[in-house]
Amino acid sequence: DVKVTQSSRYLVKRTGEKVFLECVQDMDHENMFWYRQDPGLGLRLIYFSYDVKMKEKGDIPEGYSVSREKKERFSLILESASTNQTSMYLCASTIQGLDYGYTFGSGTRLTVV
Amino acid sequence: TQLLEQSPQFLSIQEGENLTVYCNSSSVFSSLQWYRQEPGEGPVLLVTVVTGGEVKKLKRLTFQFGDARKDSSLHITAAQPGDTGLYLCVGFFGNEKLTFGTGTRLTIIP
């Protein structure tokens, strides 16, 4: 069974902390994505990557960075966490060709206090 | 920026009833996908539709893609509590970016 695994289901961090969200997929997918999901706003794309060491900004990259050193792992970094980054974060992966659909992780609910 | 509007935003019905939810855009989709997201989980792909006028069935779920490829509907027959969740439509506009709708939150009351 193919899987996308996010390292934490729940996180509570303090304002100003550097936060790492990890995502690992076991499907040998080229494409990986980070979204945040907020009530009334839907899923918004933060960053994505089409290959190792490649990254592209999504619609809301401010305050975030990413790292993809290995094909199976895509990390989201909050450089200095702020309360407006409290959200559900979803990682997804897909093979080349977006028509095949995304496989999502179970999400990380991050609270910044 | 392409926008996807889903309606209704919330829907609560009794078990056994039928329902339809809608996804609309002012732009033409290259393809469209429907996902269901259960509480505490990530979205799971239900179907992909590509051809205008296409109808796909998945047990009690029927998905229709509009002839002009600007809209889609999801019809559920004889709803069950297990159908409860957030239904998301996702449009692919051919520019290698997906746009998510804001979702329909469906609750089936036993």
PDB file of C-alpha atoms in Angstrom:
ATOM      1  CA  ASP A   1       0.000   0.000   0.000  1.00  0.00           C
ATOM      2  CA  VAL A   2       1.529   3.280  -1.095  1.00  0.00           C
ATOM      3  CA  LYS A   3       2.090   5.841   1.575  1.00  0.00           C
ATOM      4  CA  VAL A   4       2.969   9.402   2.316  1.00  0.00           C
ATOM      5  CA  THR A   5       4.072   9.734   5.917  1.00  0.00           C
ATOM      6  CA  GLN A   6       4.217  12.973   7.839  1.00  0.00           C
ATOM      7  CA  SER A   7       6.390  12.789  10.920  1.00  0.00           C
ATOM      8  CA  SER A   8       4.023  14.433  13.386  1.00  0.00           C
ATOM      9  CA  ARG A   9       0.228  14.538  13.658  1.00  0.00           C
ATOM     10  CA  TYR A  10       0.204  17.371  16.197  1.00  0.00           C
ATOM     11  CA  LEU A  11       2.807  20.008  17.041  1.00  0.00           C
ATOM     12  CA  VAL A  12       2.769  22.961  19.409  1.00  0.00           C
ATOM     13  CA  LYS A  13       5.543  25.507  18.971  1.00  0.00           C
ATOM     14  CA  ARG A  14       6.352  28.939  20.351  1.00  0.00           C
ATOM     15  CA  THR A  15       6.462  32.129  18.325  1.00  0.00           C
ATOM     16  CA  GLY A  16       9.913  32.639  16.834  1.00  0.00           C
ATOM     17  CA  GLU A  17      10.927  28.976  16.893  1.00  0.00           C
ATOM     18  CA  LYS A  18      12.305  27.295  13.788  1.00  0.00           C
ATOM     19  CA  VAL A  19       9.977  24.440  12.868  1.00  0.00           C
ATOM     20  CA  PHE A  20      10.664  21.434  10.650  1.00  0.00           C
ATOM     21  CA  LEU A  21       7.838  19.392   9.122  1.00  0.00           C
ATOM     22  CA  GLU A  22       8.978  16.165   7.520  1.00  0.00           C
ATOM     23  CA  CYS A  23       7.337  14.177   4.743  1.00  0.00           C
ATOM     24  CA  VAL A  24       8.431  10.846   3.300  1.00  0.00           C
ATOM     25  CA  GLN A  25       6.871   8.911   0.402  1.00  0.00           C
ATOM     26  CA  ASP A  26       7.601   5.324  -0.593  1.00  0.00           C
ATOM     27  CA  MET A  27       6.223   5.423  -4.149  1.00  0.00           C
ATOM     28  CA  ASP A  28       9.273   6.781  -6.000  1.00  0.00           C
ATOM     29  CA  HIS A  29       7.204   9.812  -7.022  1.00  0.00           C
ATOM     30  CA  GLU A  30       8.967  12.695  -8.697  1.00  0.00           C
ATOM     31  CA  ASN A  31       6.627  15.443  -7.542  1.00  0.00           C
ATOM     32  CA  MET A  32       6.052  16.494  -3.959  1.00  0.00           C
ATOM     33  CA  PHE A  33       3.984  19.330  -2.543  1.00  0.00           C
ATOM     34  CA  TRP A  34       3.280  21.171   0.682  1.00  0.00           C
ATOM     35  CA  TYR A  35      -0.153  22.672   1.299  1.00  0.00           C
ATOM     36  CA  ARG A  36      -1.783  24.363   4.228  1.00  0.00           C
ATOM     37  CA  GLN A  37      -5.482  23.951   4.870  1.00  0.00           C
ATOM     38  CA  ASP A  38      -7.528  26.569   6.691  1.00  0.00           C
ATOM     39  CA  PRO A  39     -11.301  26.773   7.188  1.00  0.00           C
ATOM     40  CA  GLY A  40     -12.960  28.754   4.425  1.00  0.00           C
ATOM     41  CA  LEU A  41      -9.744  29.053   2.432  1.00  0.00           C
ATOM     42  CA  GLY A  42      -9.304  25.505   1.203  1.00  0.00           C
ATOM     43  CA  LEU A  43      -5.897  24.080   0.387  1.00  0.00           C
ATOM     44  CA  ARG A  44      -3.241  26.577  -0.586  1.00  0.00           C
ATOM     45  CA  LEU A  45       0.054  25.583  -2.170  1.00  0.00           C
ATOM     46  CA  ILE A  46       3.158  26.646  -0.265  1.00  0.00           C
ATOM     47  CA  TYR A  47       6.003  24.993  -2.188  1.00  0.00           C
ATOM     48  CA  PHE A  48       6.497  22.115  -4.568  1.00  0.00           C
ATOM     49  CA  SER A  49       9.340  20.130  -6.035  1.00  0.00           C
ATOM     50  CA  TYR A  50       9.644  18.209  -9.306  1.00  0.00           C
ATOM     51  CA  ASP A  51      12.991  16.627  -8.553  1.00  0.00           C
ATOM     52  CA  VAL A  52      15.737  16.281  -5.999  1.00  0.00           C
ATOM     53  CA  LYS A  53      17.255  19.638  -5.060  1.00  0.00           C
ATOM     54  CA  MET A  54      14.612  21.454  -7.092  1.00  0.00           C
ATOM     55  CA  LYS A  55      11.960  23.659  -5.523  1.00  0.00           C
ATOM     56  CA  GLU A  56       9.339  26.048  -6.772  1.00  0.00           C
ATOM     57  CA  LYS A  57       7.294  28.624  -4.899  1.00  0.00           C
ATOM     58  CA  GLY A  58       3.594  28.066  -4.690  1.00  0.00           C
ATOM     59  CA  ASP A  59       0.922  30.631  -3.950  1.00  0.00           C
ATOM     60  CA  ILE A  60       1.892  31.456  -0.338  1.00  0.00           C
ATOM     61  CA  PRO A  61       5.639  30.836   0.175  1.00  0.00           C
ATOM     62  CA  GLU A  62       6.309  33.763   2.505  1.00  0.00           C
ATOM     63  CA  GLY A  63       7.691  32.651   5.857  1.00  0.00           C
ATOM     64  CA  TYR A  64       8.456  29.144   4.610  1.00  0.00           C
ATOM     65  CA  SER A  65      11.314  27.323   2.946  1.00  0.00           C
ATOM     66  CA  VAL A  66      11.760  23.716   1.793  1.00  0.00           C
ATOM     67  CA  SER A  67      14.459  21.132   1.344  1.00  0.00           C
ATOM     68  CA  ARG A  68      14.581  18.104  -0.937  1.00  0.00           C
ATOM     69  CA  GLU A  69      17.912  16.345  -0.587  1.00  0.00           C
ATOM     70  CA  LYS A  70      16.523  12.891  -1.398  1.00  0.00           C
ATOM     71  CA  LYS A  71      13.744  11.886  -3.763  1.00  0.00           C
ATOM     72  CA  GLU A  72      11.583  10.383  -1.043  1.00  0.00           C
ATOM     73  CA  ARG A  73      11.825  13.228   1.479  1.00  0.00           C
ATOM     74  CA  PHE A  74      10.447  16.762   1.293  1.00  0.00           C
ATOM     75  CA  SER A  75      10.818  19.014   4.324  1.00  0.00           C
ATOM     76  CA  LEU A  76       8.936  22.207   5.089  1.00  0.00           C
ATOM     77  CA  ILE A  77      10.694  24.748   7.276  1.00  0.00           C
ATOM     78  CA  LEU A  78       9.123  27.615   9.149  1.00  0.00           C
ATOM     79  CA  GLU A  79      12.076  29.924   9.661  1.00  0.00           C
ATOM     80  CA  SER A  80      10.509  31.854  12.559  1.00  0.00           C
ATOM     81  CA  ALA A  81       7.098  30.555  13.473  1.00  0.00           C
ATOM     82  CA  SER A  82       4.275  33.039  13.882  1.00  0.00           C
ATOM     83  CA  THR A  83       0.736  32.629  15.157  1.00  0.00           C
ATOM     84  CA  ASN A  84      -0.713  33.115  11.665  1.00  0.00           C
ATOM     85  CA  GLN A  85       1.065  29.937  10.631  1.00  0.00           C
ATOM     86  CA  THR A  86      -1.186  27.907  12.904  1.00  0.00           C
ATOM     87  CA  SER A  87      -2.810  25.528  10.437  1.00  0.00           C
ATOM     88  CA  MET A  88      -3.160  21.989   9.109  1.00  0.00           C
ATOM     89  CA  TYR A  89      -0.196  21.178   6.854  1.00  0.00           C
ATOM     90  CA  LEU A  90      -0.600  18.517   4.186  1.00  0.00           C
ATOM     91  CA  CYS A  91       2.145  16.887   2.172  1.00  0.00           C
ATOM     92  CA  ALA A  92       1.329  15.201  -1.139  1.00  0.00           C
ATOM     93  CA  SER A  93       3.143  13.403  -3.909  1.00  0.00           C
ATOM     94  CA  THR A  94       2.381  12.328  -7.445  1.00  0.00           C
ATOM     95  CA  ILE A  95       4.125  10.837 -10.445  1.00  0.00           C
ATOM     96  CA  GLN A  96       4.855  12.993 -13.475  1.00  0.00           C
ATOM     97  CA  GLY A  97       1.579  14.155 -14.975  1.00  0.00           C
ATOM     98  CA  LEU A  98      -0.813  15.705 -12.524  1.00  0.00           C
ATOM     99  CA  ASP A  99      -3.831  13.851 -13.967  1.00  0.00           C
ATOM    100  CA  TYR A 100      -2.846  10.829 -11.901  1.00  0.00           C
ATOM    101  CA  GLY A 101      -3.933  12.510  -8.698  1.00  0.00           C
ATOM    102  CA  TYR A 102      -2.208  13.207  -5.462  1.00  0.00           C
ATOM    103  CA  THR A 103      -1.478  10.870  -2.596  1.00  0.00           C
ATOM    104  CA  PHE A 104      -1.733  12.857   0.613  1.00  0.00           C
ATOM    105  CA  GLY A 105      -0.274  12.329   4.039  1.00  0.00           C
ATOM    106  CA  SER A 106      -2.494  12.437   7.112  1.00  0.00           C
ATOM    107  CA  GLY A 107      -1.491  15.990   7.902  1.00  0.00           C
ATOM    108  CA  THR A 108       0.267  17.833  10.695  1.00  0.00           C
ATOM    109  CA  ARG A 109      -1.816  20.159  12.818  1.00  0.00           C
ATOM    110  CA  LEU A 110       0.557  22.890  13.924  1.00  0.00           C
ATOM    111  CA  THR A 111      -0.317  25.344  16.666  1.00  0.00           C
ATOM    112  CA  VAL A 112       1.959  28.327  17.242  1.00  0.00           C
ATOM    113  CA  VAL A 113       1.499  29.996  20.617  1.00  0.00           C
TER     114      VAL A 113
ATOM    115  CA  THR B   1      -5.960  33.004 -10.921  1.00  0.00           C
ATOM    116  CA  GLN B   2      -8.510  30.311 -11.596  1.00  0.00           C
ATOM    117  CA  LEU B   3     -11.247  29.942  -8.996  1.00  0.00           C
ATOM    118  CA  LEU B   4     -13.301  26.908  -8.124  1.00  0.00           C
ATOM    119  CA  GLU B   5     -16.590  27.411  -6.347  1.00  0.00           C
ATOM    120  CA  GLN B   6     -18.199  24.513  -4.557  1.00  0.00           C
ATOM    121  CA  SER B   7     -21.776  24.437  -3.370  1.00  0.00           C
ATOM    122  CA  PRO B   8     -23.248  23.978  -0.963  1.00  0.00           C
ATOM    123  CA  GLN B   9     -20.557  24.764   1.560  1.00  0.00           C
ATOM    124  CA  PHE B  10     -22.300  22.649   4.218  1.00  0.00           C
ATOM    125  CA  LEU B  11     -24.857  19.892   3.823  1.00  0.00           C
ATOM    126  CA  SER B  12     -26.488  17.791   6.508  1.00  0.00           C
ATOM    127  CA  ILE B  13     -28.988  15.119   5.500  1.00  0.00           C
ATOM    128  CA  GLN B  14     -30.571  11.957   6.849  1.00  0.00           C
ATOM    129  CA  GLU B  15     -29.224   8.518   6.063  1.00  0.00           C
ATOM    130  CA  GLY B  16     -30.863   7.087   2.948  1.00  0.00           C
ATOM    131  CA  GLU B  17     -31.431  10.415   1.198  1.00  0.00           C
ATOM    132  CA  ASN B  18     -29.885  11.445  -2.109  1.00  0.00           C
ATOM    133  CA  LEU B  19     -27.729  14.521  -2.586  1.00  0.00           C
ATOM    134  CA  THR B  20     -25.788  16.446  -5.202  1.00  0.00           C
ATOM    135  CA  VAL B  21     -22.855  18.784  -4.732  1.00  0.00           C
ATOM    136  CA  TYR B  22     -21.428  21.073  -7.364  1.00  0.00           C
ATOM    137  CA  CYS B  23     -18.118  22.467  -8.536  1.00  0.00           C
ATOM    138  CA  ASN B  24     -18.013  25.433 -10.922  1.00  0.00           C
ATOM    139  CA  SER B  25     -15.401  27.548 -12.615  1.00  0.00           C
ATOM    140  CA  SER B  26     -15.304  30.385 -15.117  1.00  0.00           C
ATOM    141  CA  SER B  27     -12.359  28.664 -16.822  1.00  0.00           C
ATOM    142  CA  VAL B  28     -12.176  25.445 -18.794  1.00  0.00           C
ATOM    143  CA  PHE B  29     -10.619  22.504 -16.984  1.00  0.00           C
ATOM    144  CA  SER B  30      -8.182  20.157 -18.681  1.00  0.00           C
ATOM    145  CA  SER B  31      -9.287  17.610 -16.125  1.00  0.00           C
ATOM    146  CA  LEU B  32     -10.982  17.550 -12.756  1.00  0.00           C
ATOM    147  CA  GLN B  33     -10.654  15.370  -9.704  1.00  0.00           C
ATOM    148  CA  TRP B  34     -12.826  14.737  -6.673  1.00  0.00           C
ATOM    149  CA  TYR B  35     -11.349  13.916  -3.282  1.00  0.00           C
ATOM    150  CA  ARG B  36     -12.920  13.015   0.056  1.00  0.00           C
ATOM    151  CA  GLN B  37     -11.258  14.035   3.296  1.00  0.00           C
ATOM    152  CA  GLU B  38     -12.282  12.452   6.578  1.00  0.00           C
ATOM    153  CA  PRO B  39     -11.629  14.206   9.883  1.00  0.00           C
ATOM    154  CA  GLY B  40      -7.975  14.028  10.887  1.00  0.00           C
ATOM    155  CA  GLU B  41      -6.862  12.577   7.575  1.00  0.00           C
ATOM    156  CA  GLY B  42      -5.545  13.785   4.241  1.00  0.00           C
ATOM    157  CA  PRO B  43      -7.758  13.896   1.136  1.00  0.00           C
ATOM    158  CA  VAL B  44      -8.173  10.662  -0.812  1.00  0.00           C
ATOM    159  CA  LEU B  45      -8.704  10.631  -4.577  1.00  0.00           C
ATOM    160  CA  LEU B  46     -12.132   9.375  -5.667  1.00  0.00           C
ATOM    161  CA  VAL B  47     -12.150   9.979  -9.424  1.00  0.00           C
ATOM    162  CA  THR B  48     -10.586  11.853 -12.330  1.00  0.00           C
ATOM    163  CA  VAL B  49     -12.743  13.105 -15.219  1.00  0.00           C
ATOM    164  CA  VAL B  50     -11.211  14.321 -18.442  1.00  0.00           C
ATOM    165  CA  THR B  51     -13.778  14.358 -21.264  1.00  0.00           C
ATOM    166  CA  GLY B  52     -16.649  16.855 -21.488  1.00  0.00           C
ATOM    167  CA  GLY B  53     -19.944  15.115 -20.730  1.00  0.00           C
ATOM    168  CA  GLU B  54     -18.176  12.201 -19.064  1.00  0.00           C
ATOM    169  CA  VAL B  55     -20.020  10.272 -16.355  1.00  0.00           C
ATOM    170  CA  LYS B  56     -18.247   7.961 -13.932  1.00  0.00           C
ATOM    171  CA  LYS B  57     -19.780   5.789 -11.259  1.00  0.00           C
ATOM    172  CA  LEU B  58     -18.161   4.568  -8.081  1.00  0.00           C
ATOM    173  CA  LYS B  59     -20.729   2.390  -6.286  1.00  0.00           C
ATOM    174  CA  ARG B  60     -23.340   4.888  -4.995  1.00  0.00           C
ATOM    175  CA  LEU B  61     -21.373   7.916  -6.219  1.00  0.00           C
ATOM    176  CA  THR B  62     -21.925   9.360  -9.700  1.00  0.00           C
ATOM    177  CA  PHE B  63     -19.569  11.996 -11.060  1.00  0.00           C
ATOM    178  CA  GLN B  64     -20.433  14.115 -14.059  1.00  0.00           C
ATOM    179  CA  PHE B  65     -18.216  16.475 -16.022  1.00  0.00           C
ATOM    180  CA  GLY B  66     -20.015  19.284 -17.822  1.00  0.00           C
ATOM    181  CA  ASP B  67     -20.038  19.367 -21.616  1.00  0.00           C
ATOM    182  CA  ALA B  68     -18.074  22.615 -21.626  1.00  0.00           C
ATOM    183  CA  ARG B  69     -15.640  21.279 -18.991  1.00  0.00           C
ATOM    184  CA  LYS B  70     -16.336  24.230 -16.674  1.00  0.00           C
ATOM    185  CA  ASP B  71     -18.368  22.405 -14.064  1.00  0.00           C
ATOM    186  CA  SER B  72     -18.805  19.076 -12.378  1.00  0.00           C
ATOM    187  CA  SER B  73     -21.239  17.421 -10.012  1.00  0.00           C
ATOM    188  CA  LEU B  74     -21.131  14.586  -7.526  1.00  0.00           C
ATOM    189  CA  HIS B  75     -24.360  12.734  -6.801  1.00  0.00           C
ATOM    190  CA  ILE B  76     -24.654  10.310  -3.892  1.00  0.00           C
ATOM    191  CA  THR B  77     -27.540   7.850  -3.794  1.00  0.00           C
ATOM    192  CA  ALA B  78     -28.874   6.522  -0.496  1.00  0.00           C
ATOM    193  CA  ALA B  79     -26.302   8.320   1.633  1.00  0.00           C
ATOM    194  CA  GLN B  80     -24.684   6.440   4.495  1.00  0.00           C
ATOM    195  CA  PRO B  81     -22.869   7.716   7.603  1.00  0.00           C
ATOM    196  CA  GLY B  82     -19.600   6.543   6.051  1.00  0.00           C
ATOM    197  CA  ASP B  83     -20.071   9.177   3.336  1.00  0.00           C
ATOM    198  CA  THR B  84     -19.527  11.912   5.915  1.00  0.00           C
ATOM    199  CA  GLY B  85     -16.529  14.076   5.105  1.00  0.00           C
ATOM    200  CA  LEU B  86     -15.199  17.057   3.208  1.00  0.00           C
ATOM    201  CA  TYR B  87     -15.581  16.702  -0.562  1.00  0.00           C
ATOM    202  CA  LEU B  88     -13.044  18.641  -2.590  1.00  0.00           C
ATOM    203  CA  CYS B  89     -12.987  19.242  -6.297  1.00  0.00           C
ATOM    204  CA  VAL B  90      -9.620  19.952  -7.841  1.00  0.00           C
ATOM    205  CA  GLY B  91      -9.222  21.513 -11.254  1.00  0.00           C
ATOM    206  CA  PHE B  92      -6.254  21.034 -13.547  1.00  0.00           C
ATOM    207  CA  PHE B  93      -6.051  23.928 -15.959  1.00  0.00           C
ATOM    208  CA  GLY B  94      -3.213  22.612 -18.076  1.00  0.00           C
ATOM    209  CA  ASN B  95      -0.579  24.892 -16.632  1.00  0.00           C
ATOM    210  CA  GLU B  96       0.752  22.205 -14.303  1.00  0.00           C
ATOM    211  CA  LYS B  97      -0.974  23.722 -11.306  1.00  0.00           C
ATOM    212  CA  LEU B  98      -3.949  22.325  -9.517  1.00  0.00           C
ATOM    213  CA  THR B  99      -6.566  24.575  -7.990  1.00  0.00           C
ATOM    214  CA  PHE B 100      -8.561  23.285  -5.049  1.00  0.00           C
ATOM    215  CA  GLY B 101     -12.137  24.242  -4.324  1.00  0.00           C
ATOM    216  CA  THR B 102     -13.013  25.201  -0.759  1.00  0.00           C
ATOM    217  CA  GLY B 103     -15.033  22.039  -0.321  1.00  0.00           C
ATOM    218  CA  THR B 104     -18.455  20.799   0.691  1.00  0.00           C
ATOM    219  CA  ARG B 105     -18.666  19.516   4.238  1.00  0.00           C
ATOM    220  CA  LEU B 106     -21.178  16.658   4.220  1.00  0.00           C
ATOM    221  CA  THR B 107     -22.739  15.157   7.350  1.00  0.00           C
ATOM    222  CA  ILE B 108     -24.979  12.118   7.134  1.00  0.00           C
ATOM    223  CA  ILE B 109     -27.219  11.712  10.157  1.00  0.00           C
ATOM    224  CA  PRO B 110     -27.979   8.094  11.105  1.00  0.00           C
TER     225      PRO B 110
END
